[in-house]
Amino acid sequence: MIIGVPKEIKRMENRVALLPAGVSILKAHGHTVLVEKGAGVGSGFSDELYKEAGAELVDDPREIYAKADMIVKVKEPIDYEYELLRKDQIVFTYFHFAASRELTEAVIKSGCVAIAYETVQKDDGSLPLLEPMSEIAGRMAPQEGAKYLEKAMGGRGVLLGGVPGVEPADVTIIGAGVVGTNAAKIAAGLGARVTILDVNLQRLRYLDDIMPKNVITMASNEYNIMKAVRRADVLIGAVLIPGAKAPKLVTKEMVAQMKEGSVIIDVSVDQGGCVETIRPTTHDNPIYFEYGVVHYGVANMPGAVPKTSTIALTNATLPYIIELADKGFETAIKTNKELRRGVNIINGKVTHIGVAEAFGLEYTPIEDLFKLD
């Protein structure tokens, strides 16, 4: 198989989808790897390293899209890339379709096979390709919250951990999954007073056992969210429904009641966000103000630490890339349920119910397209 690795062109995105080590392994399996020149530079991997590993370096991304049987990326294609997608070409990346009708319609039109990292799912419900980036985004969220609480950044002028004789900041986290747990760990370690909310009481019991005493667990409902949001100096949105739009749990009325100069970090913005007033921003223009509250809506937070993020991501994705390359798409999804769950769109048909429901599109179970167990 010919595997193509184009350079990421989303604004301020420096990650790359494949390391030189991955190129070497794929070459050993008999595959050809095309890498766009400069694709790995932002993550600290030179063209020379890819060449030494056996990659063919390509100047023009159009050549990669034209030749490759499978494209591996980090972020979803953007408008320039839509016309480069081909029928039956495998595209393996983070898509987050439910946040963008334009992207969804473009991929449907292309006829490609869209396998989304974020919906590859194990039998226990875990998301192995989303987890490493969720860990990073969760750990970054309190850092960003602490920074934007500073007066010079437009915040309240509050130190997250306080000092002796001065109370710490209040951090409210909505969602106790991978993002929320990692955010709570870092915020608590910095000395903040942390409240984490979730609908899963078993999860809250677990966190109550393992977290330090400055982390308080709370059942998630409208009343408790409203109360916790109102007292928050930093609010972190960490809600996920795999493949679907995030529910709007924090209304604009709740935001209007927050303290002036408080900070919202909505990590779920790549799935539409769980805060009604959030919208996507970029690393070079990360914040805006609504109701006197700092809003941080960067949709690719791990892109700020590309070396860490690239290594963490490719550690998780490489086994699946190898399986797709060795077996081909149809055999791989027939024999691997995890990959099968990752298929969101194939040949113009939407095969993930969350994507279909987000835009009122026809849903076609993947089992109807192939003879699957």
Coordinates of C-alpha atoms in Angstrom, one line a residue:
M1 CA 0.0 0.0 0.0
I2 CA 1.1 3.6 -0.6
I3 CA 0.7 5.7 2.6
G4 CA 0.8 9.5 2.4
V5 CA 1.7 11.9 5.1
P6 CA 0.9 15.5 4.1
K7 CA 2.0 18.5 6.2
E8 CA -0.7 19.8 8.5
I9 CA -2.0 23.1 7.2
K10 CA -4.5 24.0 9.9
R11 CA -3.5 27.3 11.5
M12 CA -0.7 26.9 14.1
E13 CA -0.8 23.1 13.8
N14 CA 2.7 21.6 14.1
R15 CA 2.0 18.0 14.8
V16 CA 2.7 15.2 12.2
A17 CA 0.8 11.9 11.8
L18 CA 3.8 9.6 11.5
L19 CA 7.3 9.4 13.0
P20 CA 10.4 8.3 11.2
A21 CA 10.2 5.1 13.3
G22 CA 6.8 4.4 11.9
V23 CA 8.0 4.9 8.4
S24 CA 10.8 2.4 9.0
I25 CA 8.3 -0.2 10.3
L26 CA 5.9 0.3 7.4
K27 CA 8.8 0.0 4.9
A28 CA 9.7 -3.3 6.6
H29 CA 6.2 -4.5 5.9
G30 CA 6.6 -3.8 2.2
H31 CA 4.7 -0.5 2.0
T32 CA 5.7 2.8 0.4
V33 CA 5.5 6.0 2.5
L34 CA 5.3 9.4 0.9
V35 CA 6.0 12.3 3.3
E36 CA 5.6 16.0 2.3
K37 CA 8.8 17.9 2.9
G38 CA 8.7 19.8 6.2
A39 CA 5.8 17.7 7.6
G40 CA 7.7 16.8 10.7
V41 CA 9.8 19.9 11.3
G42 CA 7.3 21.5 13.7
S43 CA 7.5 18.5 15.9
G44 CA 11.3 18.3 15.8
F45 CA 11.7 15.6 13.1
S46 CA 13.7 16.7 10.1
D47 CA 13.3 15.6 6.5
E48 CA 16.6 13.9 6.7
L49 CA 15.3 11.6 9.5
Y50 CA 12.4 10.6 7.3
K51 CA 14.6 10.0 4.3
E52 CA 16.9 7.8 6.4
A53 CA 13.9 5.8 7.6
G54 CA 13.0 5.1 3.9
A55 CA 10.3 7.7 3.2
E56 CA 10.0 9.3 -0.2
L57 CA 10.0 13.1 0.3
V58 CA 7.5 15.0 -1.9
D59 CA 7.3 18.7 -2.6
D60 CA 3.6 19.0 -3.5
P61 CA 0.8 17.7 -1.3
R62 CA -1.3 17.2 -4.4
E63 CA 1.0 14.5 -5.5
I64 CA 0.6 12.7 -2.2
Y65 CA -3.2 12.8 -2.4
A66 CA -3.1 11.7 -6.0
K67 CA -0.9 8.6 -5.3
A68 CA -1.7 7.5 -1.8
D69 CA -4.1 4.6 -1.0
M70 CA -4.2 5.9 2.6
I71 CA -3.7 9.4 3.9
V72 CA -2.8 9.7 7.6
K73 CA -3.1 13.1 9.2
V74 CA -3.6 14.7 12.6
K75 CA -6.4 17.2 12.0
E76 CA -9.4 17.2 9.7
P77 CA -8.9 18.3 6.1
I78 CA -9.7 21.9 5.5
D79 CA -11.2 23.6 2.4
Y80 CA -8.0 23.5 0.2
E81 CA -7.8 19.7 0.8
Y82 CA -11.4 18.8 0.1
E83 CA -10.9 18.7 -3.7
L84 CA -7.8 16.4 -3.2
L85 CA -9.7 13.6 -1.5
R86 CA -10.5 10.7 -3.8
K87 CA -13.1 8.0 -4.0
D88 CA -12.2 4.9 -2.0
Q89 CA -9.1 6.6 -0.6
I90 CA -8.7 5.9 3.2
V91 CA -8.3 9.0 5.2
F92 CA -7.3 8.3 8.8
T93 CA -7.3 11.3 11.1
Y94 CA -9.2 13.3 13.7
F95 CA -12.4 14.5 11.9
H96 CA -14.8 15.7 14.6
F97 CA -17.5 15.8 11.9
A98 CA -20.3 16.7 14.3
A99 CA -18.8 20.2 14.7
S100 CA -18.8 21.0 11.0
R101 CA -21.5 20.5 8.3
E102 CA -19.2 21.9 5.6
L103 CA -16.5 19.2 6.4
T104 CA -19.1 16.4 6.6
E105 CA -20.7 17.4 3.2
A106 CA -17.3 17.7 1.5
V107 CA -16.2 14.2 2.7
I108 CA -19.5 12.7 1.6
K109 CA -19.1 14.3 -1.8
S110 CA -15.5 13.0 -2.2
G111 CA -16.4 9.3 -1.8
C112 CA -13.4 8.6 0.4
V113 CA -13.3 6.3 3.4
A114 CA -13.2 8.5 6.5
I115 CA -11.9 6.7 9.6
A116 CA -11.9 9.0 12.6
Y117 CA -9.4 8.6 15.4
E118 CA -11.9 9.9 17.9
T119 CA -14.4 7.1 17.3
V120 CA -12.1 4.1 17.2
Q121 CA -13.4 2.3 20.3
K122 CA -12.6 -0.7 22.3
D123 CA -15.2 -3.1 23.7
D124 CA -14.9 -1.5 27.1
G125 CA -16.0 1.8 25.6
S126 CA -12.5 3.4 25.8
L127 CA -11.2 5.5 23.0
P128 CA -7.5 4.6 22.5
L129 CA -6.7 7.2 19.8
L130 CA -8.5 10.1 21.5
E131 CA -7.1 9.3 25.0
P132 CA -3.5 10.5 24.5
M133 CA -4.7 13.9 23.2
S134 CA -7.3 14.1 25.9
E135 CA -4.6 13.6 28.5
I136 CA -2.6 16.4 27.1
A137 CA -5.5 18.8 26.6
G138 CA -6.7 18.0 30.2
R139 CA -3.3 18.7 31.6
M140 CA -3.0 21.9 29.6
A141 CA -6.4 23.3 30.6
P142 CA -5.4 24.4 34.2
Q143 CA -2.2 25.9 32.8
E144 CA -4.1 28.0 30.4
G145 CA -6.6 28.9 33.0
A146 CA -3.9 30.0 35.4
K147 CA -2.3 32.2 32.6
Y148 CA -5.6 33.9 31.6
L149 CA -6.5 34.6 35.2
E150 CA -3.6 37.0 35.3
K151 CA -4.7 40.6 35.2
A152 CA -2.4 41.4 32.2
M153 CA -4.3 38.7 30.2
G154 CA -7.7 40.1 31.1
G155 CA -8.4 37.9 34.0
R156 CA -9.3 38.5 37.7
G157 CA -5.7 38.8 38.9
V158 CA -6.0 35.6 41.0
L159 CA -3.2 33.1 41.6
L160 CA -4.6 29.6 41.0
G161 CA -3.0 28.1 44.1
G162 CA -3.2 31.1 46.4
V163 CA -0.6 31.6 49.1
P164 CA -0.7 31.2 52.9
G165 CA -3.4 33.5 54.2
V166 CA -5.0 34.0 50.8
E167 CA -7.6 31.5 49.5
P168 CA -6.9 29.7 46.2
A169 CA -8.9 30.0 43.0
D170 CA -12.0 27.8 42.4
V171 CA -11.8 25.5 39.4
T172 CA -14.9 23.8 38.1
I173 CA -14.6 20.9 35.7
I174 CA -17.7 19.5 33.9
G175 CA -17.0 16.0 32.9
A176 CA -14.9 13.3 34.7
G177 CA -13.5 11.4 31.8
V178 CA -9.9 11.5 30.6
V179 CA -9.8 15.3 30.0
G180 CA -11.6 16.1 33.3
T181 CA -9.5 13.7 35.4
N182 CA -6.2 15.0 34.0
A183 CA -7.4 18.6 34.5
A184 CA -8.4 17.9 38.1
K185 CA -5.0 16.3 38.8
I186 CA -3.1 19.3 37.6
A187 CA -5.4 21.9 39.1
A188 CA -5.3 20.2 42.4
G189 CA -1.5 19.9 42.2
L190 CA -1.3 23.6 41.7
G191 CA -3.3 24.1 44.9
A192 CA -6.6 25.2 43.5
R193 CA -10.0 24.3 45.1
V194 CA -11.4 21.9 42.5
T195 CA -15.0 20.8 41.9
I196 CA -15.6 18.0 39.3
L197 CA -19.0 17.1 38.0
D198 CA -20.2 14.0 36.2
V199 CA -23.4 12.0 35.7
N200 CA -21.6 8.7 36.4
L201 CA -21.6 8.2 40.2
Q202 CA -19.3 5.2 40.0
R203 CA -16.7 7.4 38.3
L204 CA -17.1 10.0 41.0
R205 CA -16.7 7.4 43.7
Y206 CA -13.4 6.3 42.0
L207 CA -12.2 9.9 41.8
D208 CA -13.2 10.6 45.4
D209 CA -10.9 7.7 46.4
I210 CA -7.8 8.7 44.3
M211 CA -7.9 12.5 44.2
P212 CA -6.4 14.7 47.0
K213 CA -8.8 16.4 49.5
N214 CA -8.9 19.7 47.5
V215 CA -10.9 17.9 44.8
I216 CA -14.7 17.8 45.5
T217 CA -16.9 15.5 43.4
M218 CA -20.5 16.5 42.6
A219 CA -23.3 14.9 40.6
S220 CA -24.0 16.7 37.4
N221 CA -27.4 18.3 37.0
E222 CA -28.6 21.7 36.0
Y223 CA -28.8 23.0 39.5
N224 CA -25.3 21.8 40.6
I225 CA -23.8 23.0 37.3
M226 CA -25.3 26.5 37.8
K227 CA -24.0 26.7 41.4
A228 CA -20.5 25.5 40.5
V229 CA -20.2 27.7 37.5
R230 CA -21.3 30.8 39.4
R231 CA -18.4 30.4 41.9
A232 CA -15.8 29.3 39.4
D233 CA -12.7 31.4 38.7
V234 CA -11.8 28.9 36.0
L235 CA -14.4 26.7 34.3
I236 CA -13.2 23.7 32.2
G237 CA -15.5 22.0 29.8
A238 CA -14.6 18.3 29.4
V239 CA -17.8 16.7 28.1
L240 CA -17.7 14.0 25.4
I241 CA -20.3 12.0 23.6
P242 CA -18.2 10.0 21.1
G243 CA -18.7 11.2 17.5
A244 CA -21.6 13.4 18.5
K245 CA -22.1 17.1 19.3
A246 CA -21.3 18.0 22.9
P247 CA -24.5 19.0 24.8
K248 CA -24.7 22.7 25.9
L249 CA -24.6 22.2 29.6
V250 CA -23.5 25.8 30.5
T251 CA -26.0 28.3 29.2
K252 CA -25.3 32.0 28.4
E253 CA -27.4 32.9 31.4
M254 CA -25.0 30.9 33.6
V255 CA -22.0 32.6 31.9
A256 CA -23.5 36.0 32.6
Q257 CA -23.6 35.2 36.3
M258 CA -19.8 34.3 36.4
K259 CA -17.4 36.7 38.1
E260 CA -15.9 39.3 35.8
G261 CA -12.4 38.2 34.7
S262 CA -13.1 34.5 35.3
V263 CA -11.9 32.1 32.6
I264 CA -13.7 29.5 30.5
I265 CA -11.5 26.7 28.9
D266 CA -13.9 24.5 26.8
V267 CA -11.8 21.5 25.7
S268 CA -14.9 20.0 24.0
V269 CA -15.0 22.9 21.5
D270 CA -13.8 20.5 18.8
Q271 CA -17.2 18.7 19.2
G272 CA -19.2 22.0 19.3
G273 CA -18.5 22.8 22.9
C274 CA -20.5 22.3 26.1
V275 CA -20.6 26.1 26.9
E276 CA -23.2 28.0 24.9
T277 CA -21.0 31.1 24.4
I278 CA -17.9 29.2 23.2
R279 CA -16.6 29.3 19.6
P280 CA -13.5 27.9 18.1
T281 CA -10.3 30.0 18.3
T282 CA -6.6 29.5 17.3
H283 CA -3.3 29.5 19.1
D284 CA -2.4 32.9 17.7
N285 CA -5.7 34.4 18.7
P286 CA -6.9 32.2 21.5
I287 CA -9.3 34.3 23.6
Y288 CA -12.3 36.6 23.4
F289 CA -14.6 38.1 26.0
E290 CA -18.4 37.6 26.6
Y291 CA -20.2 38.9 29.6
G292 CA -16.8 40.1 31.0
V293 CA -15.6 36.4 31.0
V294 CA -12.4 35.2 29.2
H295 CA -13.3 32.5 26.7
Y296 CA -10.5 30.2 25.5
G297 CA -11.7 28.0 22.6
V298 CA -8.6 26.6 20.9
A299 CA -9.8 23.4 19.2
N300 CA -6.3 21.8 18.8
M301 CA -4.8 22.5 22.3
P302 CA -2.2 19.7 22.0
G303 CA -0.8 21.4 18.9
A304 CA 0.9 23.9 21.3
V305 CA 3.2 21.1 22.5
P306 CA 3.7 19.3 19.2
K307 CA 6.7 17.1 20.1
T308 CA 5.0 15.6 23.1
S309 CA 1.7 15.3 21.3
T310 CA 3.1 13.8 18.1
I311 CA 4.9 11.1 20.0
A312 CA 1.9 10.3 22.2
L313 CA -0.5 10.2 19.2
T314 CA 1.7 8.0 17.0
N315 CA 2.4 5.6 19.8
A316 CA -1.4 4.9 19.7
T317 CA -2.2 5.2 16.0
L318 CA 0.7 3.2 14.5
P319 CA -0.6 -0.3 15.2
Y320 CA -3.9 0.6 13.5
I321 CA -2.1 2.2 10.5
I322 CA 0.0 -1.0 10.1
E323 CA -3.2 -3.2 10.3
L324 CA -5.0 -1.1 7.6
A325 CA -1.9 -1.1 5.4
D326 CA -1.2 -4.9 5.8
K327 CA -4.8 -6.1 5.5
G328 CA -6.5 -3.4 3.4
F329 CA -9.6 -1.5 4.5
E330 CA -12.3 -4.2 4.0
T331 CA -10.4 -7.0 5.7
A332 CA -9.2 -4.8 8.6
I333 CA -12.7 -3.6 9.5
K334 CA -14.1 -7.1 9.2
T335 CA -11.5 -8.5 11.6
N336 CA -11.1 -5.5 14.0
K337 CA -14.2 -4.1 15.6
E338 CA -12.3 -1.2 17.1
L339 CA -11.4 0.1 13.6
R340 CA -14.9 -0.7 12.3
R341 CA -16.3 1.7 14.9
G342 CA -14.0 4.4 13.6
V343 CA -15.5 4.4 10.2
N344 CA -17.7 7.6 10.0
I345 CA -18.3 8.0 6.3
I346 CA -17.7 5.6 3.4
N347 CA -18.4 6.2 -0.3
G348 CA -20.8 9.0 0.5
K349 CA -22.7 7.1 3.2
V350 CA -22.7 8.2 6.8
T351 CA -22.0 5.1 9.0
H352 CA -21.7 6.8 12.4
I353 CA -25.1 7.6 14.0
G354 CA -23.7 10.6 16.0
V355 CA -22.6 12.3 12.7
A356 CA -26.0 11.5 11.0
E357 CA -28.0 12.9 14.0
A358 CA -25.9 16.0 14.2
F359 CA -27.1 17.2 10.7
G360 CA -30.2 15.2 10.1
L361 CA -28.5 12.9 7.5
E362 CA -29.4 9.4 6.5
Y363 CA -27.6 6.8 8.7
T364 CA -26.4 3.6 7.1
P365 CA -25.1 0.9 9.5
I366 CA -21.7 -0.3 8.3
E367 CA -23.0 -3.8 8.6
D368 CA -25.4 -3.1 5.8
L369 CA -22.4 -2.4 3.4
F370 CA -20.3 -5.4 4.3
K371 CA -20.7 -8.9 5.5
L372 CA -19.7 -8.4 9.1
D373 CA -19.9 -10.4 12.3

